[in-house]
CSV table of C-alpha atoms in Angstrom, one decimal:
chain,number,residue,atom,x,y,z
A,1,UNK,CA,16.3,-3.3,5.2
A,2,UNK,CA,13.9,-4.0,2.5
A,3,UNK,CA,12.1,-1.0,1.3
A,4,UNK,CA,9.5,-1.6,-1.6
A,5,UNK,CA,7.7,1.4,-3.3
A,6,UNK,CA,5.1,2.1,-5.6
A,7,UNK,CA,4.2,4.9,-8.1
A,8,UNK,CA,2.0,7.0,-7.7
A,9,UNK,CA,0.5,6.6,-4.6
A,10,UNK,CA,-3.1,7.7,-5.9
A,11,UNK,CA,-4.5,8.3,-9.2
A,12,UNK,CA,-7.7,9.4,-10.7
A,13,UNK,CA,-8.6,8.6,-13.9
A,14,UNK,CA,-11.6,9.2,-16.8
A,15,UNK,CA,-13.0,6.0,-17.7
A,16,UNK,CA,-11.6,4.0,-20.3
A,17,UNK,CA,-8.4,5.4,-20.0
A,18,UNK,CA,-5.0,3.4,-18.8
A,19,UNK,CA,-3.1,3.6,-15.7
A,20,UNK,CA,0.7,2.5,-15.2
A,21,UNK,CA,1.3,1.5,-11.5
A,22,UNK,CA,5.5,0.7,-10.9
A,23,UNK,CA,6.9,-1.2,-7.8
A,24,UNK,CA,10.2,-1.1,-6.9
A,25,UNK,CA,12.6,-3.1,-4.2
A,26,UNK,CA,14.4,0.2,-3.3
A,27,UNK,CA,17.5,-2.3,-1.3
A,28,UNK,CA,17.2,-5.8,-2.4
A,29,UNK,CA,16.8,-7.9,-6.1
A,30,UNK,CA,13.2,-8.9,-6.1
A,31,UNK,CA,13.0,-12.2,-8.5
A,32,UNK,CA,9.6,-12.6,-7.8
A,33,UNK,CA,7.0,-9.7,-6.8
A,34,UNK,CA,2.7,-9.9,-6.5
A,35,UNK,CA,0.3,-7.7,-7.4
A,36,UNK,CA,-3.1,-7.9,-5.2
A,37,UNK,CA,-6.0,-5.6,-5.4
A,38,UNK,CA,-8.2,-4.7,-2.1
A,39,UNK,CA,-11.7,-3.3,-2.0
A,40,UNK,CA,-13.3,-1.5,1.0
A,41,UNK,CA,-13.7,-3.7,4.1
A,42,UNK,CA,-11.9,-6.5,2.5
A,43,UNK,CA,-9.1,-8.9,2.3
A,44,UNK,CA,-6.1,-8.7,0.0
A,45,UNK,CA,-6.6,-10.4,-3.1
A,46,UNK,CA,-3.9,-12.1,-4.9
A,47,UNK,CA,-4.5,-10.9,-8.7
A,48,UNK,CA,-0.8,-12.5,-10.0
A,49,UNK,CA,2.8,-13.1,-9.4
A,50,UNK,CA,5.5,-11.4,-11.4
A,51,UNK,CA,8.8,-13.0,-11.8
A,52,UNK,CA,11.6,-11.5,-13.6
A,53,UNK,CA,12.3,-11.9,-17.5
A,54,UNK,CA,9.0,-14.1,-17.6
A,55,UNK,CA,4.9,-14.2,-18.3
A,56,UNK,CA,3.0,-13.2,-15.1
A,57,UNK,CA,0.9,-15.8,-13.2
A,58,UNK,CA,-2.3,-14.5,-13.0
A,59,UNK,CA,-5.1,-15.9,-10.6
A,60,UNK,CA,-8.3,-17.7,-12.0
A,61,UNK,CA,-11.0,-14.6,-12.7
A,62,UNK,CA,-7.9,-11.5,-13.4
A,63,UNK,CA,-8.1,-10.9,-16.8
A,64,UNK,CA,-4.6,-10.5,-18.1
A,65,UNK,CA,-5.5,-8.8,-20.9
A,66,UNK,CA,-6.9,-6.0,-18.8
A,67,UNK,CA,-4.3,-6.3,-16.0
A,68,UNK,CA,-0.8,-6.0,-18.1
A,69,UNK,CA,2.0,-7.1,-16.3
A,70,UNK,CA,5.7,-6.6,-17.0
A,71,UNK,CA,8.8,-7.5,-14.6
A,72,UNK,CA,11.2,-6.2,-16.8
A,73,UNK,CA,13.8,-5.8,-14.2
A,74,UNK,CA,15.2,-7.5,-10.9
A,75,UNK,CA,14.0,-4.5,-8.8
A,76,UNK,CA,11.0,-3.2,-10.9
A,77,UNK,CA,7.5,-4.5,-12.3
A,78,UNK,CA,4.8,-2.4,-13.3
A,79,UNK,CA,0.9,-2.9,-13.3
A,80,UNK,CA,-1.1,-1.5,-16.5
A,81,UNK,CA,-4.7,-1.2,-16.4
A,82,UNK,CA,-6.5,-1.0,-19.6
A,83,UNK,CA,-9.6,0.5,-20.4
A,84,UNK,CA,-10.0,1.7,-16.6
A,85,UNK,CA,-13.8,1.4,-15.2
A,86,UNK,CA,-15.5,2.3,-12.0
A,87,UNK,CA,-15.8,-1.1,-10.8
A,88,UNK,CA,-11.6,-1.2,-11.1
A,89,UNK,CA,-10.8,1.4,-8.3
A,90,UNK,CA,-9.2,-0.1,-5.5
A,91,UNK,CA,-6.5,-0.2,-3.5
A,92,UNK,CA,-3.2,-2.1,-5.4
A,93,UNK,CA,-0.9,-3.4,-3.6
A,94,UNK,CA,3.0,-4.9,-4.7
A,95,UNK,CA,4.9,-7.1,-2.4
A,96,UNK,CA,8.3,-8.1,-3.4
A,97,UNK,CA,10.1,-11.5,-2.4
A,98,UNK,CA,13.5,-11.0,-0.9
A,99,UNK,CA,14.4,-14.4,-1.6
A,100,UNK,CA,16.3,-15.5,1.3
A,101,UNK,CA,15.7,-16.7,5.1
A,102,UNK,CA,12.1,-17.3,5.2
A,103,UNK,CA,10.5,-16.3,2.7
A,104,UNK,CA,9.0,-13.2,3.5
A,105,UNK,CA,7.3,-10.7,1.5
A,106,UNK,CA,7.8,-6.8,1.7
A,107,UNK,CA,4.6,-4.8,0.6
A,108,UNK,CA,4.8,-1.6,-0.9
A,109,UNK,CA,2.7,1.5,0.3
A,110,UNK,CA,-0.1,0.7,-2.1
A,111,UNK,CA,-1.8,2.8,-5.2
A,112,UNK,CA,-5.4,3.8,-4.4
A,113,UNK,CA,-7.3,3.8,-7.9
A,114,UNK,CA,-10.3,5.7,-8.5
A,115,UNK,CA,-11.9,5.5,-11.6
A,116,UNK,CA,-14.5,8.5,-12.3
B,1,UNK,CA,-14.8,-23.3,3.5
B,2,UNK,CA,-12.7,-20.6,3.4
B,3,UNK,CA,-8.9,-21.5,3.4
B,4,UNK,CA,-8.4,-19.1,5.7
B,5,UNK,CA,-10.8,-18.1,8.4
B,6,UNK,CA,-10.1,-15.1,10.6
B,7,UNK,CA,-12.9,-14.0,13.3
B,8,UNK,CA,-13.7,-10.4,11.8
B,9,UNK,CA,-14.3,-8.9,15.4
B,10,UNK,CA,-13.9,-5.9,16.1
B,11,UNK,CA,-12.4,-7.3,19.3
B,12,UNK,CA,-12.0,-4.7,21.7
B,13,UNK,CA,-9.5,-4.9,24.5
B,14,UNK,CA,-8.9,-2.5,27.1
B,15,UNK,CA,-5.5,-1.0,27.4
B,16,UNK,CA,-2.7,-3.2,29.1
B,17,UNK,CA,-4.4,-6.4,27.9
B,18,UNK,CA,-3.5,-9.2,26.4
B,19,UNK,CA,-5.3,-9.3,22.7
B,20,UNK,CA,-5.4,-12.8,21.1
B,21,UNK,CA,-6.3,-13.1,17.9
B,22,UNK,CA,-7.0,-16.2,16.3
B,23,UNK,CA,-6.8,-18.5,12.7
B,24,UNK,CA,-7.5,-21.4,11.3
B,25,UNK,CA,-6.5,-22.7,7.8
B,26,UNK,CA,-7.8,-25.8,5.6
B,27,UNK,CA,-4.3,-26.1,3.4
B,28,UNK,CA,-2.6,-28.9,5.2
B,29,UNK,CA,0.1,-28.2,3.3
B,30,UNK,CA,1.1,-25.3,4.4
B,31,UNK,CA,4.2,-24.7,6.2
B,32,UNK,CA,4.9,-20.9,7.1
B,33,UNK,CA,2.4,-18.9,8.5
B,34,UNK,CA,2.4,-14.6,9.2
B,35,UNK,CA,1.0,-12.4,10.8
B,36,UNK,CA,0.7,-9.0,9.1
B,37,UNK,CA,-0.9,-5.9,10.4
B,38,UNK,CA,-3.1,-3.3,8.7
B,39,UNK,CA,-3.9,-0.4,9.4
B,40,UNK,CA,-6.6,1.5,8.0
B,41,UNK,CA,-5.7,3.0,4.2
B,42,UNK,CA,-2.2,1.6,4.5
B,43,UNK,CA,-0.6,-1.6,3.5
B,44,UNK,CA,-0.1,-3.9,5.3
B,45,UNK,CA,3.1,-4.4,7.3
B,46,UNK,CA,5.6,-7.7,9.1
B,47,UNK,CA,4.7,-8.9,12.6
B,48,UNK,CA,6.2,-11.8,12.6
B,49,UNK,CA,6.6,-15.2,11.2
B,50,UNK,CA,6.3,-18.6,12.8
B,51,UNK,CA,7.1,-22.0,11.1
B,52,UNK,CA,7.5,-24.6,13.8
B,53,UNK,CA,4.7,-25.8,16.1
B,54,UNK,CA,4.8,-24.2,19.5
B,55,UNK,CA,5.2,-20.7,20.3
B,56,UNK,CA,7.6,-18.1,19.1
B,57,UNK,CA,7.8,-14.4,20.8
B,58,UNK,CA,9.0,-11.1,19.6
B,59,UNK,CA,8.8,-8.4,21.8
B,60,UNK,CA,5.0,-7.7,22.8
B,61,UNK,CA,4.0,-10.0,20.3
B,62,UNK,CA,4.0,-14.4,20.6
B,63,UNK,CA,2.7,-16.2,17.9
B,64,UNK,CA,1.1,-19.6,18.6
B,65,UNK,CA,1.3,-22.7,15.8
B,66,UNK,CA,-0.3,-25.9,16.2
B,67,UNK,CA,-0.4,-28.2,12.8
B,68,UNK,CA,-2.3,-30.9,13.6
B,69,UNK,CA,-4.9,-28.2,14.7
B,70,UNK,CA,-4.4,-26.5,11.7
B,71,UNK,CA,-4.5,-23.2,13.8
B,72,UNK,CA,-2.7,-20.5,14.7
B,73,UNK,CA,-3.0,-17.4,17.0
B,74,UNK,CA,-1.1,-14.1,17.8
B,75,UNK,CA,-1.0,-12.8,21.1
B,76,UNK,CA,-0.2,-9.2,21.8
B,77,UNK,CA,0.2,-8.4,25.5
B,78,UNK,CA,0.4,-4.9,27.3
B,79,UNK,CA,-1.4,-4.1,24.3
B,80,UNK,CA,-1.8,0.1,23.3
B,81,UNK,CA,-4.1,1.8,21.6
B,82,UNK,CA,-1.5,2.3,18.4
B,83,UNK,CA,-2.1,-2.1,18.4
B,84,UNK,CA,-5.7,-0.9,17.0
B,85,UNK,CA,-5.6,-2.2,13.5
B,86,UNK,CA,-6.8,-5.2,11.2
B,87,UNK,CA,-4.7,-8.0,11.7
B,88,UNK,CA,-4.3,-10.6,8.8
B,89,UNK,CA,-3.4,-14.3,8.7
B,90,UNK,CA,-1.8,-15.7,6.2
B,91,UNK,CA,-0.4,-19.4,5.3
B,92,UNK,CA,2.4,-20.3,2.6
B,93,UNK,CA,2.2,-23.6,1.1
B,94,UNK,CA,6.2,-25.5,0.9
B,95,UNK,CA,5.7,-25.3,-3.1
B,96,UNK,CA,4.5,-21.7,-3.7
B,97,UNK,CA,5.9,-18.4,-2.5
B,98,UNK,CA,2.0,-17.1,-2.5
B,99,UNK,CA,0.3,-16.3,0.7
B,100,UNK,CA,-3.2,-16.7,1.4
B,101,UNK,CA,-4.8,-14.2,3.5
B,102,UNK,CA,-7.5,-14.3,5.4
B,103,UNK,CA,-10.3,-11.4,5.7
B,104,UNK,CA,-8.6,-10.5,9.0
B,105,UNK,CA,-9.4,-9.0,12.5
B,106,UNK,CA,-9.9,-5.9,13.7
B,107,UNK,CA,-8.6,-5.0,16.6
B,108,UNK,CA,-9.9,-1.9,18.8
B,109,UNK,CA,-7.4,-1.1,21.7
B,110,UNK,CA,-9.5,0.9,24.3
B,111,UNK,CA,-7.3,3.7,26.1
């Protein structure tokens, strides 16, 4: 199998506060994992990829100061964001890389953010 | 132009039919190409993969890859109404593990 999960699975928080959101690959090693954000009615964006005992990638526009990233393990990374506002809730999604066959990528169940 | 462009639909299908859903891309470079599903407030999930021109079939599902076209489809036949989701395209460029998705379909499976 390859299970990936993601902590908590909602959240609501008071404005300018931080939120932790953890991924884990429950079955496999994940070297690599990627955080996207999606917004009502919309496609998944790719905000940055995670590997392992290194900096995250982060896409041109994701502020990494604001989204802190840390993959501090082979089957966990986590997702902070800082100074929370409305205009942050959405839906976060993980996917975790397997890393063998094709290379396929295993979303987790997603962390619907709603800043109030 | 997008780098992925999905037909947002909602197509609508009668029950038992075959659905076909279709994708182009503009990355010439890329070399894998899946099909996730989606369903509404949920993440999205495998269909299938496909990496060599031509078709590839997996159960209901055949998956339909033409490079020089730059295009790619998913058919589902005998389709049910628990097919009724958003389906999502997405490429992978040979140098990157990151997928590009499109906005995807809808699909609406009519019972």
């Amino acid at each position: 199998g390859a299970v990936v999960s993601q902590h908590p699975s909602w959240v609501i928080c008071k404005s300018g506060t931080s939120v932790k959101i953890e991924c884990r690959s429950l079955d496999f090693q994940a070297t690599t994992m990627f955080w996207y954000r999606q917004f009502p009615k919309q496609s998944l964006m790719l905000m940055a990829t995670s590997n392992e005992g290194s900096k995250a990638t982060y896409e041109q526009g994701v502020e990494k100061d604001k989204f802190l990233i840390n993959h501090a393990s082979l089957t966990l990374s986590t997702l902070t964001v800082t100074s929370a506002h409305p205009e942050d809730s959405s839906f976060y999604i993980c996917s975790a890389y397997k890393g063998e066959g094709v290379d396929t990528q295993y979303f987790g169940p997603g962390t619907r953010l709603t800043v109030l | 132009q997008k780098e992925v462009e999905q037909n947002s639909g909602p197509l609508s299908v009668p029950e038992g039919a075959i659905a076909s859903l279709n994708c182009t891309y503009s990355d010439r470079g890329s070399q894998s190409f899946f099909w996730y599903r989606q369903y509404s407030g949920k993440s999205p999930e495998l269909i299938m993969f496909i990496y060599s021109n031509g078709d590839k079939e997996d159960g209901r599902f055949t998956a339909q890859l033409n490079k020089a076209s730059q295009y790619v489809s998913l058919l589902i036949r005998d389709s049910q109404p628990s097919d009724s989701a958003t389906y999502l395209c997405a490429p992978k460029g040979d140098s990157s593990y990151k997928l590009i998705f499109g906005s995807g379909t809808r699909l609406l499976v009519r019972p």
